[in-house]
Coordinates of C-alpha atoms in Angstrom, one line a residue:
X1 CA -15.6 136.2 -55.5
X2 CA -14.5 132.9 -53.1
X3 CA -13.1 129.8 -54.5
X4 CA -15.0 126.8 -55.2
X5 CA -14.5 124.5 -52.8
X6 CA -12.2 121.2 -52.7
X7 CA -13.2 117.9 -54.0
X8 CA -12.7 116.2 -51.0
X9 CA -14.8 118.3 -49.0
X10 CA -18.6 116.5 -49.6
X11 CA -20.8 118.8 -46.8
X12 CA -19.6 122.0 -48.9
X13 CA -20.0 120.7 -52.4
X14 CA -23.4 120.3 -51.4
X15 CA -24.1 123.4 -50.1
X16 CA -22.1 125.2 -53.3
X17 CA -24.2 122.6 -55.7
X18 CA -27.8 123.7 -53.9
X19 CA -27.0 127.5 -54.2
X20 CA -26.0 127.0 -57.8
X21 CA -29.4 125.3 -59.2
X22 CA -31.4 127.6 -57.1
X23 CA -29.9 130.4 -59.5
X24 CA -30.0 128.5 -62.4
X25 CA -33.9 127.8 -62.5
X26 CA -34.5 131.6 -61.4
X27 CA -33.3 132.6 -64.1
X28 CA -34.4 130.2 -66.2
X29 CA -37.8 130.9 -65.4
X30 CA -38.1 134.3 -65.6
X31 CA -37.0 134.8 -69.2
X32 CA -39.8 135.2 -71.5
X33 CA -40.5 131.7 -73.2
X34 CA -42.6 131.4 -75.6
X35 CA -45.4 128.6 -75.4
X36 CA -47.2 127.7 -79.0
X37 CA -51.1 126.8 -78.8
X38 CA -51.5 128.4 -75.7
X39 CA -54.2 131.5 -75.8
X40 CA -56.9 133.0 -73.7
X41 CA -56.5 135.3 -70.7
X42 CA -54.1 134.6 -68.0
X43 CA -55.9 133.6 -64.4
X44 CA -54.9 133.3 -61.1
X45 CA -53.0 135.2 -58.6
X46 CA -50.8 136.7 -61.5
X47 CA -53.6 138.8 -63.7
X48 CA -53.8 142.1 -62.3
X49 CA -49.7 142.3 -62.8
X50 CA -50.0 141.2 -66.5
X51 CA -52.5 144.2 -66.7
X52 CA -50.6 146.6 -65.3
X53 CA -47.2 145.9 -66.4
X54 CA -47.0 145.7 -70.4
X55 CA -44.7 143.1 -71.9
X56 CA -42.0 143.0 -74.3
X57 CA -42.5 139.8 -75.5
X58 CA -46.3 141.3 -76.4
X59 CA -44.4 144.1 -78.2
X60 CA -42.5 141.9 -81.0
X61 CA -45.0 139.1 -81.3
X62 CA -48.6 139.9 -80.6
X63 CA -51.1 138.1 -79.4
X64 CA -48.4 135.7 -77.3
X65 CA -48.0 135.2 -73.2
X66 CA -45.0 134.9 -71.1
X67 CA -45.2 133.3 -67.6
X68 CA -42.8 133.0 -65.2
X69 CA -43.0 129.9 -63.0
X70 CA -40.8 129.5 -59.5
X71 CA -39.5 125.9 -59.1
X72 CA -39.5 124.8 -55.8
X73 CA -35.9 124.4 -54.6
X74 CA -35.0 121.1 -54.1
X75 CA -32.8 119.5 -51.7
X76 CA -30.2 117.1 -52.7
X77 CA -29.5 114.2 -50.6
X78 CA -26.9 111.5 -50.7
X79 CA -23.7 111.8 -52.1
X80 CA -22.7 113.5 -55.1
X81 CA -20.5 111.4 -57.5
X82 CA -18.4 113.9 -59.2
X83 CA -16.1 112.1 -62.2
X84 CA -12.1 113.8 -61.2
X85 CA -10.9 111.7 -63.9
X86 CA -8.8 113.3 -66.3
X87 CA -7.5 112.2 -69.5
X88 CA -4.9 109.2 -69.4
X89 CA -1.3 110.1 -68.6
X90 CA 1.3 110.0 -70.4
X91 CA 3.4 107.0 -69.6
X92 CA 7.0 108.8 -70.1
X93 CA 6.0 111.3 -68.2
X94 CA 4.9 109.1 -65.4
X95 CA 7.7 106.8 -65.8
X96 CA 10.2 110.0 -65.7
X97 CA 8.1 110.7 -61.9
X98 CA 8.5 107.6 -60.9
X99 CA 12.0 107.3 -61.3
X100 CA 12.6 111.0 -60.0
X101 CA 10.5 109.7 -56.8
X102 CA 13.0 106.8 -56.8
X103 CA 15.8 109.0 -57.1
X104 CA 14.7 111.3 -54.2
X105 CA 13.9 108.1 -52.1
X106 CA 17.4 107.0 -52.6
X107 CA 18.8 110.6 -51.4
X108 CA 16.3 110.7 -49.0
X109 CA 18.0 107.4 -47.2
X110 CA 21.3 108.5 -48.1
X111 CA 20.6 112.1 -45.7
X112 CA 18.8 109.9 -43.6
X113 CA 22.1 108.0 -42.9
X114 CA 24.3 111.0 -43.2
X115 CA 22.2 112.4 -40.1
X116 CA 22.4 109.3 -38.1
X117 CA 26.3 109.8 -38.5
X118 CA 26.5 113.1 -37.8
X119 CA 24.4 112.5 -34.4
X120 CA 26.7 110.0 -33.3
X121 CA 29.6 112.6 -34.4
X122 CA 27.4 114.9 -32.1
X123 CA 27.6 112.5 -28.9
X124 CA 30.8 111.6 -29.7
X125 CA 31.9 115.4 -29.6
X126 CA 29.7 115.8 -26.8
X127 CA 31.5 113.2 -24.7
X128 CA 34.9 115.1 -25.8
X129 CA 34.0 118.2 -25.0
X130 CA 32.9 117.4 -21.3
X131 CA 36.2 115.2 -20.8
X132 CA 38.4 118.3 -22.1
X133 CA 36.5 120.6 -19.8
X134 CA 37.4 117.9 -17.3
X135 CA 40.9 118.1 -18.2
X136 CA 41.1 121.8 -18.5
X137 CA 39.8 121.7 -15.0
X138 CA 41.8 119.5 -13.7
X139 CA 45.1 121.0 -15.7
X140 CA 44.2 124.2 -14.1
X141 CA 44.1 122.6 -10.5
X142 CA 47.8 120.9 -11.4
X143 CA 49.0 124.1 -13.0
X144 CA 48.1 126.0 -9.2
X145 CA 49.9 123.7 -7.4
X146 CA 52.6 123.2 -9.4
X147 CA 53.0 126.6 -8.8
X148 CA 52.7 126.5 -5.5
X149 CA 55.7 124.1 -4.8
X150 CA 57.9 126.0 -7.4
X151 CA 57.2 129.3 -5.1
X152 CA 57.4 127.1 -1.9
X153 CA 61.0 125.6 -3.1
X154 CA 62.1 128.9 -4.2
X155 CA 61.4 130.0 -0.9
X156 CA 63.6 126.8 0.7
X157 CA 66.1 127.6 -1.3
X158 CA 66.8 131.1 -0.7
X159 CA 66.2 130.2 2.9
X160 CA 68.8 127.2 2.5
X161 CA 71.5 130.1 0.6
X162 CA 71.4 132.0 3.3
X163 CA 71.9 129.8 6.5
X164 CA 74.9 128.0 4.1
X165 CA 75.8 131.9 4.3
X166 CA 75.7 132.3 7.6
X167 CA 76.9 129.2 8.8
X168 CA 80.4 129.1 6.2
X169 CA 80.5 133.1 7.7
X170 CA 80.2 131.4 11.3
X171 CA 82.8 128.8 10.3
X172 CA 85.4 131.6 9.2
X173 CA 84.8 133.9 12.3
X174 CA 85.5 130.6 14.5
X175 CA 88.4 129.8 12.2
X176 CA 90.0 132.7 12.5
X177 CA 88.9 133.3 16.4
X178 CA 90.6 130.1 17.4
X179 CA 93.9 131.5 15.3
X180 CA 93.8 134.2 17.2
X181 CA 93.6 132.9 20.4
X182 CA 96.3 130.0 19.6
X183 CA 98.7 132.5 17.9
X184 CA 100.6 133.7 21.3
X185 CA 100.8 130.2 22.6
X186 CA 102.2 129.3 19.1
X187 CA 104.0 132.2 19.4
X188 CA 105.7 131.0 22.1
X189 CA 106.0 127.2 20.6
X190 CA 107.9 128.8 17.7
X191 CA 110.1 130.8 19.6
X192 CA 111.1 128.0 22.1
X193 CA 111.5 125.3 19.2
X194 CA 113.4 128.1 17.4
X195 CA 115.8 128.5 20.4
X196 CA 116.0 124.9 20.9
X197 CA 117.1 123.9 17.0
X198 CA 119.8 126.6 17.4
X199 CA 121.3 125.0 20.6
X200 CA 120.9 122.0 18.6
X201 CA 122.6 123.2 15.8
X202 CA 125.5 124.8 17.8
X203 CA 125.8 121.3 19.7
X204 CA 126.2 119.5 16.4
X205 CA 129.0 122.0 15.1
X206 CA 130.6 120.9 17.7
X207 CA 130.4 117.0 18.1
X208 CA 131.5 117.4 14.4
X209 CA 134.4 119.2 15.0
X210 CA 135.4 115.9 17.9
X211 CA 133.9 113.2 14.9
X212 CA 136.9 114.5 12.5
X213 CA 139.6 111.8 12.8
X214 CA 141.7 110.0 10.5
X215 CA 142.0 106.8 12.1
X216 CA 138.8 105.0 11.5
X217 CA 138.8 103.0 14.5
X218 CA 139.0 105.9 16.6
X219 CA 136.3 106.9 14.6
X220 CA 133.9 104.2 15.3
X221 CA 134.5 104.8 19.0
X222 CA 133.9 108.3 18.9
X223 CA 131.1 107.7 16.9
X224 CA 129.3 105.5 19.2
X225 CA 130.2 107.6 22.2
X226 CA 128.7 110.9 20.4
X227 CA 125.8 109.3 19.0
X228 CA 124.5 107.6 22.1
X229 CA 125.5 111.1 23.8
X230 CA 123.4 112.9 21.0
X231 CA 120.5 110.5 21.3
X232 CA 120.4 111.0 25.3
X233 CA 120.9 114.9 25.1
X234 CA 117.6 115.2 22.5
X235 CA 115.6 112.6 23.9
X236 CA 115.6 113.9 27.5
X237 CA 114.1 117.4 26.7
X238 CA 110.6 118.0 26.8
X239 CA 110.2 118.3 23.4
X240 CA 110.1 114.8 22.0
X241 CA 108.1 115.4 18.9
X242 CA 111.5 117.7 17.7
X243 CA 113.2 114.3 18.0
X244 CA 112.5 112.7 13.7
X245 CA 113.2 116.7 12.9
X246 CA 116.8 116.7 14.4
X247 CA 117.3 113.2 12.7
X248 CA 116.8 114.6 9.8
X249 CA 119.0 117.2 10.3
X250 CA 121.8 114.4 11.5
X251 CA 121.4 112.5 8.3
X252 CA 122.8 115.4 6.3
X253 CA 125.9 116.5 8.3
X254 CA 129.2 114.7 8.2
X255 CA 128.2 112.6 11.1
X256 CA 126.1 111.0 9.6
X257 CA 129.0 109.4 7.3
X258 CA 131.2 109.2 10.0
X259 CA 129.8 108.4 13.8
X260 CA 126.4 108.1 13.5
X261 CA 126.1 104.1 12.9
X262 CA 127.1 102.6 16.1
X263 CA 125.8 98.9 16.9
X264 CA 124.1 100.6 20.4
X265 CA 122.6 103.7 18.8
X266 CA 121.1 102.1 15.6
X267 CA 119.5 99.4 18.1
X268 CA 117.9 102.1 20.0
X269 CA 116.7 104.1 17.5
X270 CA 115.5 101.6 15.6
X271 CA 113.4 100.3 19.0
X272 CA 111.7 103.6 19.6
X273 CA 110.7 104.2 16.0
X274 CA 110.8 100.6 14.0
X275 CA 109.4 102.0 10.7
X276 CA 111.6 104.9 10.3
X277 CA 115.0 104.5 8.2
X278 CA 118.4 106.0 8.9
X279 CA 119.9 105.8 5.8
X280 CA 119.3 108.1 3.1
X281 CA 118.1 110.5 1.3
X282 CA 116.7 108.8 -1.7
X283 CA 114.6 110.4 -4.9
X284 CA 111.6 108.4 -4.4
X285 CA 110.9 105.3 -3.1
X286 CA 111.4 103.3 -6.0
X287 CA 115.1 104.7 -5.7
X288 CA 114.8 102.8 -2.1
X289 CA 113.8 99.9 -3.6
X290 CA 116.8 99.9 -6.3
X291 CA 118.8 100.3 -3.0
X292 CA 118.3 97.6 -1.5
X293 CA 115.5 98.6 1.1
X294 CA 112.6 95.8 0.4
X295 CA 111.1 96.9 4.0
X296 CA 107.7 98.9 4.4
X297 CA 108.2 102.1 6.0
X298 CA 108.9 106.0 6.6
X299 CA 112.1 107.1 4.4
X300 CA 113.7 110.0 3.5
X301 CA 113.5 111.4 0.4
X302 CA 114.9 114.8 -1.5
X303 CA 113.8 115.3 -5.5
X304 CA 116.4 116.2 -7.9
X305 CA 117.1 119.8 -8.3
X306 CA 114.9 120.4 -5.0
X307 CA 116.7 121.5 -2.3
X308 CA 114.0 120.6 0.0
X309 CA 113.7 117.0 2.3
X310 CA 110.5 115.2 2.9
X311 CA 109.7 112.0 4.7
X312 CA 107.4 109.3 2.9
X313 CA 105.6 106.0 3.5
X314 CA 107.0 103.5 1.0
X315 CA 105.2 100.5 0.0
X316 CA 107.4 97.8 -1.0
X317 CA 105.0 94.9 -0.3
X318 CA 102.2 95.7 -2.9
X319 CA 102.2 96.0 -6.9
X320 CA 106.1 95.0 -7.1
X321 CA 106.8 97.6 -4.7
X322 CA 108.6 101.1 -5.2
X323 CA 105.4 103.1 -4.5
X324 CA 105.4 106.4 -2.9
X325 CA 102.6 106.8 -0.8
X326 CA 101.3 110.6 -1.1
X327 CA 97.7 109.9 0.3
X328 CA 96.6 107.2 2.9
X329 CA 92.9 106.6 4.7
X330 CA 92.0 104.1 6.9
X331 CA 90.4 105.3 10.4
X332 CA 89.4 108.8 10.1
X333 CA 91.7 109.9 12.6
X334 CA 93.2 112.7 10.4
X335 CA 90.8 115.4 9.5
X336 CA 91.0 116.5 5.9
X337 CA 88.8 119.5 5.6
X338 CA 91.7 121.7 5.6
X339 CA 93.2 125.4 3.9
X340 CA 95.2 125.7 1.2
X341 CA 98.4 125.9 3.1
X342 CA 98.2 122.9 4.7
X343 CA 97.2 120.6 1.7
X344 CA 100.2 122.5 0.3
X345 CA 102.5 121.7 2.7
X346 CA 101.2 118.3 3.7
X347 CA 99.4 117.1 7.0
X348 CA 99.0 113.8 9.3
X349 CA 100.6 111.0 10.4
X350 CA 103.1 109.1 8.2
X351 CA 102.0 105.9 9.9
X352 CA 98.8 106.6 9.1
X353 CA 96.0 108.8 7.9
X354 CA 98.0 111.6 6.1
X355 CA 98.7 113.9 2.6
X356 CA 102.4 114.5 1.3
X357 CA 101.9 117.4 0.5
X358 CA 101.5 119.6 -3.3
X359 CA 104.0 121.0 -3.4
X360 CA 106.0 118.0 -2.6
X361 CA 104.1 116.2 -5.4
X362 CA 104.8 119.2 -7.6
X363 CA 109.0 118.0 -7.3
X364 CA 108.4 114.4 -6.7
X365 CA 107.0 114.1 -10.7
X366 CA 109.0 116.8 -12.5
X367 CA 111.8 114.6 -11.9
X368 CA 110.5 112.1 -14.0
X369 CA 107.6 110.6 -15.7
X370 CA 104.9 108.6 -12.9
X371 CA 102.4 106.8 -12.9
X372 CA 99.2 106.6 -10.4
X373 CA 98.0 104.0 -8.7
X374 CA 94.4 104.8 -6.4
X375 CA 93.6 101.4 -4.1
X376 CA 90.2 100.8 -2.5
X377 CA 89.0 98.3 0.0
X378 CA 85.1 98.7 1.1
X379 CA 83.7 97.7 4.2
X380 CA 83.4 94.1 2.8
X381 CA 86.9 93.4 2.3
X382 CA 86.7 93.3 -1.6
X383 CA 89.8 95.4 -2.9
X384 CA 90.3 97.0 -6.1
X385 CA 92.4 99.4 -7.7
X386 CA 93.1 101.9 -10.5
X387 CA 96.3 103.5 -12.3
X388 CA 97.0 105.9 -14.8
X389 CA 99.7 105.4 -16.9
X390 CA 101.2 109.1 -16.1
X391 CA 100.6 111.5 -12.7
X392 CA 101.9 115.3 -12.6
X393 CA 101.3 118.2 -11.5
X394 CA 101.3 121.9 -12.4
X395 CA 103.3 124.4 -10.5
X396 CA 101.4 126.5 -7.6
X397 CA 101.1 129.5 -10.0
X398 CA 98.9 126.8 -12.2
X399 CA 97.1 126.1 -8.6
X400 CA 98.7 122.5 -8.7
X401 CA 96.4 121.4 -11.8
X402 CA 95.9 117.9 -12.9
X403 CA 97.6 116.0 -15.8
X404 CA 96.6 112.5 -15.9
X405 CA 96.9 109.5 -18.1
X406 CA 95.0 106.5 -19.5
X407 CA 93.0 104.4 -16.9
X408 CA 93.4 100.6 -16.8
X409 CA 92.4 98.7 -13.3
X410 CA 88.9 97.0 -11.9
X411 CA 87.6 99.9 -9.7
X412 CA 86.6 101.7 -12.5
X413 CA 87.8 105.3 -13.6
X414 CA 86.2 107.9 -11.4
X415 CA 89.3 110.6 -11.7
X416 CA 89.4 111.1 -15.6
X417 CA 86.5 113.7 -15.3
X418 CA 88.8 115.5 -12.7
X419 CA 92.0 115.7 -15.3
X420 CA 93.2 119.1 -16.2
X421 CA 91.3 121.0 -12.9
X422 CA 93.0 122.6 -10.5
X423 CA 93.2 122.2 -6.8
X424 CA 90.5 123.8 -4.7
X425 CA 90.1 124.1 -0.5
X426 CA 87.7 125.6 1.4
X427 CA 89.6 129.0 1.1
X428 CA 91.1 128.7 -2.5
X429 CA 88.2 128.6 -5.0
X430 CA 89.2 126.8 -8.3
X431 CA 86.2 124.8 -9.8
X432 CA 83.9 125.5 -12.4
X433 CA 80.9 125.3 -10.0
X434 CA 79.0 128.5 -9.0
X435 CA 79.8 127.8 -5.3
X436 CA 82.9 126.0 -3.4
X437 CA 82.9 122.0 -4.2
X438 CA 85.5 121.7 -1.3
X439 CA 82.8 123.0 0.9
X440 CA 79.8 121.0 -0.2
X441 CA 82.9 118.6 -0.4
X442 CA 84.1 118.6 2.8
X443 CA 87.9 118.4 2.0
X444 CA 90.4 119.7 -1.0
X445 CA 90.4 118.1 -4.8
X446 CA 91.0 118.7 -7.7
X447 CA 87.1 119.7 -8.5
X448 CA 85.5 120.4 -11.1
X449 CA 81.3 120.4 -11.1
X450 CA 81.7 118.9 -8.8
X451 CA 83.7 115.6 -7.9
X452 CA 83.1 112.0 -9.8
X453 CA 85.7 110.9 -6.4
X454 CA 86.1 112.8 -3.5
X455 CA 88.5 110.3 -1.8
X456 CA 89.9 113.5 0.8
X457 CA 86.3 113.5 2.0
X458 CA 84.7 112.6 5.7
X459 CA 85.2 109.1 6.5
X460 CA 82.4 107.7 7.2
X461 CA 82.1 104.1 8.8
X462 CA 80.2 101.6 7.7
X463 CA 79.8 102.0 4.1
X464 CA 76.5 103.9 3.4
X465 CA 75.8 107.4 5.4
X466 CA 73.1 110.3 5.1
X467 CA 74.6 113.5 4.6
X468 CA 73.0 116.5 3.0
X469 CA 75.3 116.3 0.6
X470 CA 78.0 113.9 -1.3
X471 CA 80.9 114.3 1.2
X472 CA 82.3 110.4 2.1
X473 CA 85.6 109.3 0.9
X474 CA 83.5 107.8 -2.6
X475 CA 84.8 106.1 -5.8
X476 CA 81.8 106.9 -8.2
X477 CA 82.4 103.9 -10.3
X478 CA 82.4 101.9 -7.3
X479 CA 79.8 101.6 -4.6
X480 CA 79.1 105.3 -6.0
X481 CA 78.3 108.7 -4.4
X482 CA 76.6 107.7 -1.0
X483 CA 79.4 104.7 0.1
X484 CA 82.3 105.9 2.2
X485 CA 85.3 103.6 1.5
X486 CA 87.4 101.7 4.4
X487 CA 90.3 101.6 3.1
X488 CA 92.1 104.2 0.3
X489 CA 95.6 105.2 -0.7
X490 CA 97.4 107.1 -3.5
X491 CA 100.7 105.9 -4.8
X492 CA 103.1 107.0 -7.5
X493 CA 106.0 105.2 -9.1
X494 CA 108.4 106.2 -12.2
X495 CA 106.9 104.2 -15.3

């Protein structure tokens, strides 16, 4: 059985309205109604079936028709007012609807904001999430080449290892090559200087055996007879350089005390070496300067309980004078990248560029308590300096280690971080660095990771240089690393 149709739907209420009468008045009609005052015989098109069917209506009351009578159907037109309206609300019930549809209104706005907010979230996270894929990207791209260079550097670097390698292996195979080579001509230097310090020797046993006489003006004649005939005998062999060794050697004989200070020999000697000093021998030159001696110059000194001689520059004209001069640069005529032995025993020219020697330092300041003063002059002019209020050193056994003092001065202290090392060369490793400071270097210091000063480096003229690595004679705490000094010198003097 369908539904009845919709209110709102006109076309099929009609329709539904139409089929409903229709039945209605069918069935009205063909009940049996009974009609008073109405008799007679029935007529018409109708007779023949009243005969032939009986009727029940003529069963209970006699003498009574029915007649059934079919009703046109008619057909509605116009509208159909139908009345919808129901019985009169309740008003709680609609105020309670009303303030529910208020209610939902209000959370209605409330999502309706909500989702406005999250859709700007959305582009918002949107816009994130392409500039961190951007990023990502462009992380990745930085990462790769990154990479790239570390491999790359890597690759210098091993490269750079192994030419160091080969070229310090080349360095010792020429080093020793050129030994080689010079050791029979040496060999031969020795041998002759050897032969020629004997006859020396010999010849002095001798003029000291004529010097001994009691009468002191006979003395003085002798003297200046056997000094002038010493000084002519040495100085006309070929081998001039022997000459300041053999005066050494006449300063400690008894001719020294007795002949050897003749008005014609001292003049002489004195014009073919002005800065060097008969007299002699002295501790250190602060002993010199307690003596007397207020001249600049190469003396003679010999260290308590050393039974060794050295010959120093003393500087009597600077700082109140006294100073022993154990380092000097000034032209780079002296080249300082040397072995172990050599910085041991000293090197260079007293008048000049030149190292006293460790081991001489080593005597110098057991005999008493020094103190260290480092000058520095750049390429400017402007001099400065630095001292320590004490300067030893450590016996070779302790490779000649460092034991400094406070710093006071204006060039700044650039030698504290070196206190307590010992000495390394290029063929005695000492530092705390994985490879050999005095080869990076370029000289021999007292290194550690690897030099705040480096003042036995390359001299370099001029002031700033290029060099692969930090090699000048440098003062950190003045002009720093990559500024090679003019002028530098090490002094010590009792405190």
């Amino acid at each position: 059985m369908s539904s009845p149709p919709l209110p709102g739907h006109p076309q099929k209420l009609n329709t539904f309205m139409e089929k409903t009468l229709t039945i209605g008045l069918t069935l009205f009609l063909t009940l049996c109604v009974d009609i008073p005052g109405a008799g007679g015989r029935s007529d018409g098109a109708h007779g023949d079936d009243a005969q032939k069917r009986p009727s029940r209506s003529s069963d209970t009351k006699g003498g009574r028709c029915s007649y059934t009578f079919i009703v046109p159907q008619q057909k509605l037109t116009g509208a159909l007012c139908l009345n919808t309206q129901s019985a009169s609300a309740n008003q709680s019930e609609v105020a309670a609807l009303r303030a529910e549809l208020r209610r939902q209104q209000e959370q209605l706005e409330k999502l309706h904001g909500h989702l406005e907010q999250d859709g700007s979230l959305v582009m918002e996270v949107r816009a994130l999430r392409k500039e961190s894929n951007a990023m990502n990207s462009r992380i990745a791209q930085l990462y790769a080449q990154l990479l790239h260079e570390v491999i790359q550097k890597k690759d210098q670097a091993l490269e750079q290892r192994r030419v160091e390698s080969i070229l310090l292996n080349a360095t010792t195979q020429v080093s020793r090559a050129l030994q080689h080579l010079n050791y029979r001509e040496l060999e031969k230097k020795y041998g002759a200087l050897t032969s020629m310090i004997s006859s020396q020797n010999q010849f002095i046993a001798r003029l000291e055996k004529r010097c001994l006489c009691r009468d002191s003006t006979q003395a003085s004649l002798v003297g200046n007879q056997l000094w002038s005939a010493c000084c002519t005998c040495i100085y006309r062999r070929p081998y001039r350089k022997a000459f300041l060794n053999v005066i050494i050697i006449l300063q400690h004989v008894s001719v020294h005390s007795m002949c050897c200070y003749g008005s014609f020999s001292l003049t002489w000697l004195r014009t073919l070496f002005p800065s060097l000093s008969l007299s002699g021998p002295w501790r250190d030159c602060q002993h010199v300067q307690e003596s007397g001696e207020t001249t600049s110059g190469i003396y003679l000194l010999r260290p308590q309980s050393a039974n060794r001689l050295l010959q120093a520059w003393c500087e009597q004209s600077r700082a109140q004078g006294g100073w022993t001069v154990i380092q000097r640069r000034q032209d780079g005529s002296v080249n300082f990248f040397r072995t172990w032995e050599q910085y041991k025993q000293g090197f260079g020219n007293l008048d000049g560029e030149y190292w006293l020697g460790l081991e001489h330092l080593y005597w110098l300041t057991k005999q008493a308590q020094y103190k260290l003063r480092v000058a520095l002059e750049d390429w400017q002019g402007r001099q400065v300096f630095a001292e320590y209020d004490s300067f030893r050193l450590e016996p070779e056994s302790d490779w000649y280690r460092l034991r400094l003092g406070q710093y006071h001065g204006t060039a700044g202290d650039s030698l504290s971080w070196h206190n307590n090392k010992a000495f390394t060369t290029l063929d005695r490793d000492k530092d705390s660095y994985t490879g050999n400071c005095a080869h990076y270097q370029k000289g021999g210091w007292w290194y550690h990771m690897c030099a705040h000063s480096n003042l036995n480096g390359v001299w370099y003229r001029g002031g700033h240089y290029r060099s692969r690595y930090q090699d000048g004679v440098y003062w950190a705490e003045f002009h720093g690393g990559s500024y090679s000094l003019k002028r530098v010198s090490m002094m010590i003097k009792p405190t």
